[in-house]
Amino acid sequence: MTSQEIQNRFITIISCSRLIKVQCGDVTRAQLLFDKSTKKTLVMYGAMMKGYIKNNSATNAIDLFKEVKNPNEVMVNLVFNACAQLATEYELNLLKSISSVISSSFYSNHYVLTSLIDAFIKCGDVKSAKSLFDKSTRKTLPMYGALMAGLTINDQEEQAIAIFNEIPLNELHRENHSEKKNLLFEKKTDCLEANVTIYLCLIKALAKLGIFEQAQSFVQQIPSSVLADQRIRNALIHMWGKVGSVDEARRIFENISQLDHIGWTAMINSYGLNGMGVEAVKLFHQMPKEFINDLTYVCVLNACSHSGLVDVARSIFNNIQKKTEIIYTTMIDCLSRRAAFEEAQQIIEQFERDQAPALTIYMPLLSGARNQKNTKLSQEVVDRMQKLFPNMKSSLVAASILLANVYASSGDIEKATDIKIELHKSGGKKQIGVTVTDIDGKLWKFRAHDRSHAESAEIHEQADRMSKRIIEHGHKYDASWIVRPVQPDETIETLLCGHSERLAMAAHFIRNRKPKRIQMTKNLRMCGDCHEVTKLVALIYQCEIVVRDANRIHHFNMNGQCSCQDYF
Ligand SMILES: [Zn+2]
Ligand SMILES: [Zn+2]
């Protein structure tokens, strides 16, 4: 074969395999031809790199890239994609070094720039991605989308929504995209598709933010052509569930004529998150069997777990043929919430007979032991975790904090303090609790004992007034939820009254004297005392209160009850 023939055959193999999922055999055949070729062109290098990336062999693509002295834009674009696929510290450094030496003209190619932004985000460097984005003079929808997705994954959903607001309207709702398909980069520039992608990013950010008013105002802006897309509808079911509006989720679910597994699972999850376990299980049994996958099992078991339906969960669990780690974890959570610790431990043993121990399956057991103030079991679990997973530092910090809380809540403040001092020495940091809420169309954020707002003095006065009324209704502050020694200038009441969700409620009552509905999102779990207090606030002030915490969504009704029936 002449080198031209080799090149032609090689390109044929890669081009054909491009259409379908690349098979290992194709890449091997292509590689043989590539190695044989004495005259390798940049096009061949690019095609070979693409073959490797599609075949999940990004390392080979990077190695190949390094062989070339003057790579073209296509190769640079591909090496960024390869880095995004692997996304470790090594690739991040590689990205930094490649992006500092490539020709400045490459930066005006928006395909290359989008890939670089995406790669920085996947490697965890949002700052570099954001600064590249800011510098770009021609921002395209995929570029906005890449940044929004990255911000949301990195817990900056508010910024993601702010980026959406920066998209010029003519860019977003352009009916006829005049741009020609760029064959070299093989990207679709279909206008509807680009819009669907950007709205999916927005809906994900809104779901994570969890504030009903914000979700509602943005959803009204979605054009009907985009709303007709199944992926958008599925994402909306999920989003409405996450913002505590099951009715909206169900309305969309019932209007989809051809449901797929994602739609079914999202609806089951929406029920589960909102404490409607019975409805979740009912829907699960109606779901076509061929659609059920691991995630469906996790969602339905989770729904049982949050509604105390242990028997139902047990029967579903026993009928699952192939149980994954996350399915085991959810079942253990379900049992531990009901204090069925012996059975939970048997399930852990069952898991460890077939698979290597996993840290995640111990966390729900520990959390259940904490709820029961069971110091003995908590200590045993943490000891076992430390022995089995000595290198998983951040998870061990979370476990130790839970352990300290168990000791504190059972009255052993000294032991709790010892653990916290130990954690502080080892550099482990406790996550700070933040509550977010929408008041008059503006997002407010509160930390515990927050005094950063202009109205802080009024907010604290209101929190005190609320506290007095709650006490009149017979509330006794529960000191067991305080996890540190009380300082001389503090009381149990002042410590608990400063929790972020109480300040958020107080702010609502100042701004709007008789709110009918308050909704908020908290990044950590609500403490038991705040849970009791919120039930009373809903009753006394006749206001529906919805709180999404790290675990679930609580609907506090005006009759003084919570939808979680105190399984939280
Ligand atoms: Zn609290
Ligand atoms: Zn609740």
Coordinates of C-alpha atoms and ligand atoms in Angstrom, one line a residue:
M1 CA 0.0 0.0 0.0
T2 CA 1.3 3.5 -0.8
S3 CA 1.2 6.0 2.0
Q4 CA -1.7 7.7 0.3
E5 CA -3.7 4.4 0.2
I6 CA -2.9 3.9 3.9
Q7 CA -4.2 7.4 4.7
N8 CA -7.3 6.9 2.7
R9 CA -8.2 3.5 4.3
F10 CA -7.4 4.9 7.7
I11 CA -9.7 7.9 7.2
T12 CA -12.4 5.6 6.0
I13 CA -12.3 3.4 9.1
I14 CA -12.4 6.4 11.4
S15 CA -15.1 8.2 9.4
C16 CA -17.3 5.1 9.4
S17 CA -16.8 4.5 13.1
R18 CA -17.6 8.1 13.8
L19 CA -21.2 7.4 12.8
I20 CA -21.8 4.6 15.2
K21 CA -20.3 4.0 18.7
V22 CA -16.6 3.4 18.1
Q23 CA -15.7 -0.2 18.5
C24 CA -12.4 -1.3 20.0
G25 CA -11.6 -3.2 16.9
D26 CA -12.0 -0.1 14.7
V27 CA -9.5 1.8 16.9
T28 CA -7.1 -1.1 16.9
R29 CA -7.3 -1.4 13.1
A30 CA -6.9 2.3 12.7
Q31 CA -4.0 2.3 15.0
L32 CA -2.2 -0.5 13.0
L33 CA -2.6 1.6 9.8
F34 CA -1.6 4.7 11.6
D35 CA 1.6 3.1 12.9
K36 CA 2.4 1.7 9.4
S37 CA 2.0 5.1 7.8
T38 CA 5.3 6.8 7.0
K39 CA 3.7 10.1 6.2
K40 CA 1.4 11.0 9.0
T41 CA -0.6 14.2 8.4
L42 CA -2.2 16.4 11.0
V43 CA -5.6 15.2 9.7
M44 CA -4.6 11.6 10.5
Y45 CA -3.4 12.7 14.0
G46 CA -6.7 14.4 14.6
A47 CA -8.8 11.5 13.4
M48 CA -6.8 9.0 15.5
M49 CA -7.1 11.3 18.6
K50 CA -10.9 11.4 18.0
G51 CA -11.0 7.6 17.7
Y52 CA -9.3 7.3 21.1
I53 CA -11.5 9.8 22.8
K54 CA -14.7 8.2 21.5
N55 CA -13.3 4.9 22.7
N56 CA -12.7 6.3 26.2
S57 CA -8.9 6.1 25.7
A58 CA -8.2 9.8 26.3
T59 CA -4.7 9.1 27.7
N60 CA -3.7 7.7 24.2
A61 CA -5.1 10.8 22.6
I62 CA -3.0 13.0 24.9
D63 CA 0.1 11.0 24.2
L64 CA -0.4 11.4 20.5
F65 CA -0.9 15.1 20.8
K66 CA 2.5 15.4 22.4
E67 CA 4.2 13.9 19.4
V68 CA 3.2 16.8 17.2
K69 CA 5.2 20.0 17.1
N70 CA 2.7 22.4 15.6
P71 CA -0.8 21.1 16.3
N72 CA -3.7 22.7 14.5
E73 CA -6.9 24.0 16.0
V74 CA -8.7 20.6 15.6
M75 CA -6.0 18.8 17.5
V76 CA -5.9 21.5 20.3
N77 CA -9.7 21.2 20.5
L78 CA -9.4 17.4 20.8
V79 CA -6.7 17.5 23.4
F80 CA -9.0 19.8 25.5
N81 CA -11.8 17.2 25.1
A82 CA -9.4 14.4 26.2
C83 CA -8.4 16.4 29.3
A84 CA -12.1 17.0 30.1
Q85 CA -12.7 13.2 29.9
L86 CA -9.9 12.4 32.4
A87 CA -10.2 15.5 34.6
T88 CA -7.4 15.0 37.1
E89 CA -4.8 17.4 38.5
Y90 CA -2.4 16.2 35.8
E91 CA -4.8 17.2 33.0
L92 CA -5.6 20.6 34.7
N93 CA -1.8 21.4 34.6
L94 CA -1.6 20.2 31.0
L95 CA -4.6 22.5 30.1
K96 CA -2.8 25.4 31.7
S97 CA 0.4 24.8 29.9
I98 CA -1.2 24.1 26.4
S99 CA -3.5 27.1 26.7
S100 CA -0.5 29.4 27.5
V101 CA 1.5 28.4 24.4
I102 CA -1.1 28.1 21.6
S103 CA -1.5 30.7 19.0
S104 CA -3.7 33.6 20.1
S105 CA -5.8 33.1 16.9
F106 CA -7.0 29.8 18.4
Y107 CA -8.9 31.8 21.0
S108 CA -11.1 33.4 18.4
N109 CA -12.3 30.0 17.4
H110 CA -15.4 29.6 19.6
Y111 CA -15.3 25.8 19.3
V112 CA -11.8 25.7 20.8
L113 CA -12.7 28.2 23.5
T114 CA -15.9 26.3 24.5
S115 CA -13.9 23.1 24.8
L116 CA -11.3 24.8 26.9
I117 CA -13.9 26.3 29.2
D118 CA -15.7 22.9 29.5
A119 CA -12.3 21.2 30.2
F120 CA -11.4 23.7 33.0
I121 CA -14.8 23.2 34.6
K122 CA -14.6 19.4 34.5
C123 CA -11.1 19.6 36.0
G124 CA -12.6 21.7 38.8
D125 CA -11.1 25.1 37.9
V126 CA -14.2 27.3 37.6
K127 CA -12.2 30.4 38.1
S128 CA -10.1 29.9 34.9
A129 CA -13.2 29.0 33.0
K130 CA -15.0 32.1 34.1
S131 CA -12.1 34.4 33.3
L132 CA -11.8 32.9 29.8
F133 CA -15.5 33.4 29.3
D134 CA -15.4 37.0 30.5
K135 CA -12.6 37.8 28.1
S136 CA -14.3 36.2 25.1
T137 CA -15.6 38.8 22.7
R138 CA -17.9 36.4 20.9
K139 CA -19.9 34.4 23.3
T140 CA -22.0 31.5 21.8
L141 CA -24.8 29.6 23.4
P142 CA -22.7 26.4 23.9
M143 CA -20.2 28.6 25.8
Y144 CA -22.9 30.0 28.1
G145 CA -24.1 26.5 28.5
A146 CA -20.7 25.1 29.4
L147 CA -20.2 27.8 32.1
M148 CA -23.7 27.5 33.5
A149 CA -23.4 23.7 33.8
G150 CA -20.0 24.1 35.5
L151 CA -21.2 26.7 38.0
T152 CA -24.2 24.5 38.9
I153 CA -22.1 21.4 39.5
N154 CA -19.8 23.5 41.7
D155 CA -22.7 24.7 43.9
Q156 CA -22.8 28.1 42.3
E157 CA -26.3 27.8 40.9
E158 CA -27.2 31.4 41.6
Q159 CA -24.3 32.6 39.4
A160 CA -25.4 30.1 36.7
I161 CA -28.8 31.8 36.7
A162 CA -27.1 35.2 36.5
I163 CA -25.1 34.0 33.5
F164 CA -28.4 33.0 31.8
N165 CA -29.7 36.5 32.4
E166 CA -26.7 37.8 30.5
I167 CA -27.5 36.0 27.3
P168 CA -28.8 38.5 24.7
L169 CA -32.4 37.8 23.7
N170 CA -31.6 37.8 20.0
E171 CA -29.0 35.0 20.6
L172 CA -31.4 32.9 22.7
H173 CA -34.5 33.0 20.6
R174 CA -33.0 33.2 17.1
E175 CA -35.4 31.4 14.8
N176 CA -33.1 30.7 11.9
H177 CA -29.5 30.0 12.6
S178 CA -27.5 31.3 9.7
E179 CA -24.3 29.7 10.7
K180 CA -23.1 26.9 8.4
K181 CA -22.3 23.6 9.9
N182 CA -18.6 23.5 10.6
L183 CA -17.4 20.2 9.2
L184 CA -14.1 20.4 10.8
F185 CA -15.6 20.5 14.3
E186 CA -18.7 18.4 13.5
K187 CA -20.9 20.4 15.8
K188 CA -24.5 20.9 15.2
T189 CA -25.6 24.5 15.2
D190 CA -29.3 23.8 15.1
C191 CA -31.0 26.7 16.8
L192 CA -33.7 24.7 18.6
E193 CA -31.1 22.2 19.9
A194 CA -28.9 25.0 21.2
N195 CA -31.9 26.5 23.0
V196 CA -32.9 23.2 24.5
T197 CA -29.4 22.7 25.8
I198 CA -29.3 26.1 27.4
Y199 CA -32.7 25.8 29.0
L200 CA -31.7 22.4 30.4
C201 CA -28.8 24.1 32.1
L202 CA -31.1 26.7 33.5
I203 CA -33.6 24.2 34.8
K204 CA -30.9 22.2 36.5
A205 CA -29.7 25.4 38.2
L206 CA -33.2 26.2 39.3
A207 CA -33.8 22.7 40.7
K208 CA -30.6 23.0 42.7
L209 CA -31.5 26.4 44.0
G210 CA -34.9 25.1 45.0
I211 CA -36.8 28.4 45.3
F212 CA -40.4 28.2 43.9
E213 CA -40.8 31.8 42.9
Q214 CA -37.5 31.8 40.9
A215 CA -38.5 28.6 39.2
Q216 CA -41.9 29.9 38.3
S217 CA -40.7 33.2 36.8
F218 CA -38.1 31.6 34.6
V219 CA -40.3 28.7 33.4
Q220 CA -42.8 31.3 32.1
Q221 CA -40.0 32.5 29.7
I222 CA -39.4 29.2 28.1
P223 CA -40.6 29.3 24.5
S224 CA -43.3 26.6 23.6
S225 CA -41.0 25.0 20.9
V226 CA -38.5 24.3 23.7
L227 CA -41.2 23.2 26.1
A228 CA -42.3 20.5 23.7
D229 CA -38.9 18.7 24.0
Q230 CA -39.1 15.6 26.1
R231 CA -35.8 16.2 27.8
I232 CA -37.1 19.6 28.9
R233 CA -40.3 18.1 30.3
N234 CA -38.4 15.4 32.2
A235 CA -36.1 18.1 33.6
L236 CA -39.1 20.1 34.7
I237 CA -40.7 17.2 36.5
H238 CA -37.5 16.8 38.4
M239 CA -37.2 20.6 39.1
W240 CA -40.8 21.0 40.4
G241 CA -40.2 18.1 42.7
K242 CA -37.1 19.7 44.0
V243 CA -38.8 23.0 44.7
G244 CA -41.6 21.3 46.6
S245 CA -44.3 21.6 44.0
V246 CA -45.6 18.1 43.3
D247 CA -48.7 19.4 41.6
E248 CA -46.7 21.2 38.9
A249 CA -44.5 18.1 38.4
R250 CA -47.6 15.9 38.1
R251 CA -49.3 18.3 35.6
I252 CA -46.3 17.9 33.2
F253 CA -46.0 14.2 33.8
E254 CA -49.6 13.6 32.9
N255 CA -49.3 15.6 29.7
I256 CA -46.5 13.5 28.3
S257 CA -48.0 11.1 25.8
Q258 CA -44.9 8.8 25.4
L259 CA -43.2 8.7 28.8
D260 CA -39.6 7.3 29.0
H261 CA -37.7 5.9 32.0
I262 CA -36.4 9.4 32.9
G263 CA -39.9 10.9 33.2
W264 CA -41.3 8.0 35.3
T265 CA -38.3 8.0 37.6
A266 CA -38.3 11.8 38.0
M267 CA -42.0 11.7 39.0
I268 CA -41.4 8.8 41.6
N269 CA -38.6 10.9 43.0
S270 CA -40.7 14.0 43.2
Y271 CA -43.3 12.1 45.3
G272 CA -40.6 10.6 47.5
L273 CA -38.8 13.9 48.2
N274 CA -42.0 15.5 49.2
G275 CA -43.0 12.8 51.7
M276 CA -45.6 11.1 49.4
G277 CA -44.2 7.6 49.7
V278 CA -47.5 5.8 49.0
E279 CA -48.0 7.7 45.7
A280 CA -44.3 7.0 44.8
V281 CA -44.8 3.2 45.4
K282 CA -48.1 3.2 43.4
L283 CA -46.4 4.8 40.4
F284 CA -43.5 2.5 40.7
H285 CA -45.9 -0.5 40.3
Q286 CA -47.5 1.2 37.3
M287 CA -44.2 1.8 35.6
P288 CA -43.4 -0.5 32.6
K289 CA -40.9 -3.1 33.8
E290 CA -38.5 -2.5 30.9
F291 CA -38.0 1.1 32.0
I292 CA -37.0 0.3 35.6
N293 CA -33.3 0.8 36.2
D294 CA -30.9 1.3 39.2
L295 CA -31.9 4.9 39.7
T296 CA -35.6 4.0 39.8
Y297 CA -35.0 1.5 42.6
V298 CA -33.0 4.1 44.5
C299 CA -35.8 6.7 44.1
V300 CA -38.6 4.4 45.2
L301 CA -36.6 3.0 48.1
N302 CA -35.8 6.5 49.1
A303 CA -39.4 7.4 49.0
C304 CA -40.2 4.5 51.3
S305 CA -37.4 5.6 53.6
H306 CA -38.7 9.1 54.0
S307 CA -42.3 7.9 54.6
G308 CA -41.4 5.0 57.0
L309 CA -42.7 2.3 54.6
V310 CA -40.1 -0.3 55.7
D311 CA -42.1 -3.4 54.8
V312 CA -42.7 -2.1 51.2
A313 CA -39.0 -1.2 50.9
R314 CA -38.0 -4.7 52.1
S315 CA -40.2 -6.4 49.5
I316 CA -38.9 -4.2 46.7
F317 CA -35.3 -4.6 47.8
N318 CA -35.6 -8.4 48.0
N319 CA -36.9 -8.6 44.4
I320 CA -34.0 -6.6 42.9
Q321 CA -31.9 -9.0 40.9
K322 CA -28.7 -6.9 40.7
K323 CA -28.2 -4.7 43.7
T324 CA -25.7 -1.9 43.3
E325 CA -23.9 -0.1 46.1
I326 CA -26.3 2.9 46.0
I327 CA -29.3 0.5 46.2
Y328 CA -27.7 -1.1 49.3
T329 CA -27.0 2.4 50.8
T330 CA -30.6 3.5 50.3
M331 CA -32.0 0.3 51.9
I332 CA -29.7 0.7 54.9
D333 CA -30.9 4.3 55.2
C334 CA -34.5 3.1 55.2
L335 CA -33.8 0.6 58.0
S336 CA -31.6 2.9 60.1
R337 CA -34.3 5.7 60.0
R338 CA -36.6 3.2 61.7
A339 CA -33.8 2.2 64.2
A340 CA -33.7 -1.4 62.7
F341 CA -30.0 -1.4 63.2
E342 CA -29.5 -5.1 63.5
E343 CA -31.1 -5.7 60.1
A344 CA -29.1 -2.7 58.6
Q345 CA -25.9 -4.3 59.8
Q346 CA -26.9 -7.7 58.3
I347 CA -27.4 -5.9 54.9
I348 CA -23.9 -4.4 55.2
E349 CA -22.5 -7.9 55.8
Q350 CA -24.4 -9.2 52.8
F351 CA -23.0 -6.4 50.7
E352 CA -19.4 -7.0 51.9
R353 CA -19.7 -10.8 51.2
D354 CA -19.8 -10.0 47.5
Q355 CA -18.1 -6.6 47.2
A356 CA -15.3 -4.6 48.7
P357 CA -16.4 -2.5 51.6
A358 CA -17.7 1.0 50.7
L359 CA -17.7 4.0 53.0
T360 CA -21.0 5.4 51.7
I361 CA -23.0 2.5 53.0
Y362 CA -21.9 3.3 56.6
M363 CA -23.1 6.9 56.6
P364 CA -26.9 6.2 56.8
L365 CA -26.3 3.7 59.7
L366 CA -24.3 6.4 61.5
S367 CA -27.0 9.0 60.8
G368 CA -29.7 6.7 62.2
A369 CA -27.7 6.0 65.3
R370 CA -27.3 9.8 65.7
N371 CA -31.1 10.2 65.5
Q372 CA -31.6 7.7 68.3
K373 CA -28.7 9.3 70.3
N374 CA -27.1 5.9 70.3
T375 CA -23.5 6.7 71.3
K376 CA -22.3 3.1 71.5
L377 CA -23.3 2.2 67.9
S378 CA -22.1 5.6 66.6
Q379 CA -18.7 5.1 68.1
E380 CA -18.5 1.5 66.7
V381 CA -19.4 2.7 63.2
V382 CA -16.9 5.5 63.2
D383 CA -14.2 3.2 64.5
R384 CA -14.9 0.8 61.7
M385 CA -14.9 3.5 59.1
Q386 CA -11.6 4.8 60.3
K387 CA -10.1 1.3 60.1
L388 CA -11.5 0.5 56.7
F389 CA -11.1 3.8 54.9
P390 CA -8.1 5.7 56.5
N391 CA -7.5 7.8 53.4
M392 CA -11.0 9.1 52.8
K393 CA -10.4 12.2 54.8
S394 CA -13.4 14.4 53.9
S395 CA -15.9 11.7 54.6
L396 CA -14.3 10.8 57.9
V397 CA -14.6 14.5 58.9
A398 CA -18.3 14.3 58.2
A399 CA -18.5 11.1 60.2
S400 CA -16.6 12.6 63.1
I401 CA -18.9 15.6 63.2
L402 CA -21.9 13.3 63.4
L403 CA -20.2 11.4 66.2
A404 CA -19.5 14.7 68.1
N405 CA -23.2 15.6 67.7
V406 CA -24.3 12.3 69.1
Y407 CA -22.2 12.8 72.2
A408 CA -23.4 16.4 72.5
S409 CA -27.0 15.5 72.2
S410 CA -26.7 12.8 74.8
G411 CA -25.2 15.3 77.2
D412 CA -21.5 14.4 76.9
I413 CA -20.3 17.8 75.8
E414 CA -16.8 17.1 77.0
K415 CA -16.4 14.1 74.6
A416 CA -18.0 16.1 71.8
T417 CA -15.6 19.0 72.4
D418 CA -12.6 16.6 72.4
I419 CA -13.6 15.3 68.9
K420 CA -14.1 18.8 67.6
I421 CA -10.7 19.9 68.9
E422 CA -9.2 16.8 67.3
L423 CA -10.9 17.7 64.0
H424 CA -9.7 21.3 64.2
K425 CA -6.1 20.1 64.7
S426 CA -6.3 17.8 61.7
G427 CA -7.6 20.6 59.5
G428 CA -11.1 19.1 59.0
K429 CA -13.7 21.8 58.4
K430 CA -17.3 21.8 59.2
Q431 CA -19.6 23.0 56.5
I432 CA -21.4 26.2 57.3
G433 CA -25.2 26.2 57.3
V434 CA -26.9 28.6 54.9
T435 CA -30.6 29.2 54.2
V436 CA -31.7 30.8 51.0
T437 CA -35.1 32.3 50.4
D438 CA -36.9 34.6 48.0
I439 CA -38.5 37.8 49.5
D440 CA -40.2 40.1 47.0
G441 CA -38.3 38.7 44.1
K442 CA -34.9 39.0 45.6
L443 CA -32.8 36.1 47.0
W444 CA -31.8 36.4 50.7
K445 CA -29.1 34.3 52.3
F446 CA -28.7 33.7 56.0
R447 CA -26.0 32.0 58.0
A448 CA -26.5 31.2 61.7
H449 CA -26.5 34.4 63.8
D450 CA -26.2 36.4 60.6
R451 CA -25.9 40.2 61.1
S452 CA -24.8 41.1 57.6
H453 CA -28.1 42.5 56.3
A454 CA -29.2 46.1 56.6
E455 CA -32.3 45.0 58.4
S456 CA -30.4 42.5 60.7
A457 CA -31.4 44.3 64.0
E458 CA -35.1 44.2 63.0
I459 CA -34.8 40.5 61.9
H460 CA -33.3 39.5 65.2
E461 CA -36.0 41.4 67.1
Q462 CA -38.6 39.6 65.1
A463 CA -36.9 36.2 65.8
D464 CA -37.1 37.1 69.5
R465 CA -40.8 37.9 69.2
M466 CA -41.5 34.7 67.4
S467 CA -39.6 32.8 70.1
K468 CA -41.8 34.3 72.8
R469 CA -45.0 33.3 71.1
I470 CA -43.6 29.8 70.5
I471 CA -42.8 29.5 74.2
E472 CA -46.3 30.6 75.1
H473 CA -47.5 27.7 73.0
G474 CA -45.6 25.4 75.2
H475 CA -42.3 24.9 73.2
K476 CA -39.4 23.9 75.3
Y477 CA -36.0 24.6 73.7
D478 CA -34.2 21.3 73.1
A479 CA -30.6 21.8 74.3
S480 CA -29.5 18.4 72.9
W481 CA -29.3 20.1 69.4
I482 CA -26.6 22.4 70.6
V483 CA -23.3 20.9 69.7
R484 CA -20.8 23.2 71.5
P485 CA -20.4 24.6 75.0
V486 CA -22.7 27.6 75.8
Q487 CA -20.6 30.7 76.3
P488 CA -21.3 33.0 79.3
D489 CA -23.2 35.6 77.2
E490 CA -25.3 33.0 75.5
T491 CA -28.4 31.0 76.5
I492 CA -29.8 27.8 74.9
E493 CA -32.6 30.0 73.5
T494 CA -30.3 32.6 71.9
L495 CA -28.2 29.9 70.4
L496 CA -31.1 28.0 68.8
C497 CA -32.9 31.2 67.8
G498 CA -30.0 32.3 65.7
H499 CA -30.2 29.3 63.4
S500 CA -30.4 30.4 59.7
E501 CA -33.9 29.1 58.9
R502 CA -35.3 31.1 61.8
L503 CA -33.7 34.3 60.6
A504 CA -35.1 33.7 57.2
M505 CA -38.6 33.2 58.5
A506 CA -38.3 36.4 60.6
A507 CA -37.2 38.3 57.5
H508 CA -40.3 37.2 55.7
F509 CA -42.5 38.4 58.6
I510 CA -40.9 41.8 58.6
R511 CA -41.2 42.4 54.9
N512 CA -44.6 40.9 54.4
R513 CA -46.6 41.0 57.7
K514 CA -48.9 38.1 56.9
P515 CA -47.2 35.8 54.4
K516 CA -49.4 32.9 53.3
R517 CA -46.4 30.8 52.1
I518 CA -42.7 30.8 52.9
Q519 CA -40.3 28.7 51.0
M520 CA -36.6 28.2 51.7
T521 CA -33.6 25.9 51.0
K522 CA -31.0 24.9 53.5
N523 CA -27.7 23.2 52.5
L524 CA -27.5 21.1 55.7
R525 CA -30.1 19.1 57.6
M526 CA -32.6 21.0 59.7
C527 CA -32.0 20.5 63.4
G528 CA -34.7 18.8 65.5
D529 CA -35.4 22.0 67.4
C530 CA -35.9 24.1 64.3
H531 CA -38.2 21.4 62.9
E532 CA -40.4 21.6 66.0
V533 CA -40.3 25.4 66.0
T534 CA -41.2 25.6 62.3
K535 CA -44.3 23.4 62.9
L536 CA -45.4 25.9 65.6
V537 CA -44.7 29.0 63.4
A538 CA -46.9 27.5 60.6
L539 CA -49.7 26.9 63.1
I540 CA -49.5 30.2 65.1
Y541 CA -49.0 32.5 62.1
Q542 CA -51.3 30.4 59.8
C543 CA -48.6 30.2 57.1
E544 CA -47.6 27.2 54.9
I545 CA -43.8 26.8 55.2
V546 CA -41.8 24.6 52.8
V547 CA -38.2 23.8 53.7
R548 CA -35.8 21.8 51.5
D549 CA -32.9 20.6 53.6
A550 CA -30.0 18.4 52.6
N551 CA -32.2 15.3 53.0
R552 CA -35.7 16.0 51.8
I553 CA -38.5 18.6 51.5
H554 CA -40.6 19.4 54.6
H555 CA -44.1 20.8 54.1
F556 CA -45.1 22.4 57.3
N557 CA -48.9 22.8 57.2
M558 CA -51.1 25.3 59.0
N559 CA -52.4 22.5 61.3
G560 CA -48.9 22.4 62.9
Q561 CA -47.8 19.1 61.2
C562 CA -45.0 18.3 58.9
S563 CA -45.3 16.1 55.8
C564 CA -42.2 14.1 56.9
Q565 CA -44.2 12.9 60.0
D566 CA -41.0 13.6 61.8
Y567 CA -38.9 10.9 59.9
F568 CA -36.2 13.4 58.9
Ligands
ZN1 ZN -31.8 24.5 64.0
ZN2 ZN -40.4 17.6 58.5

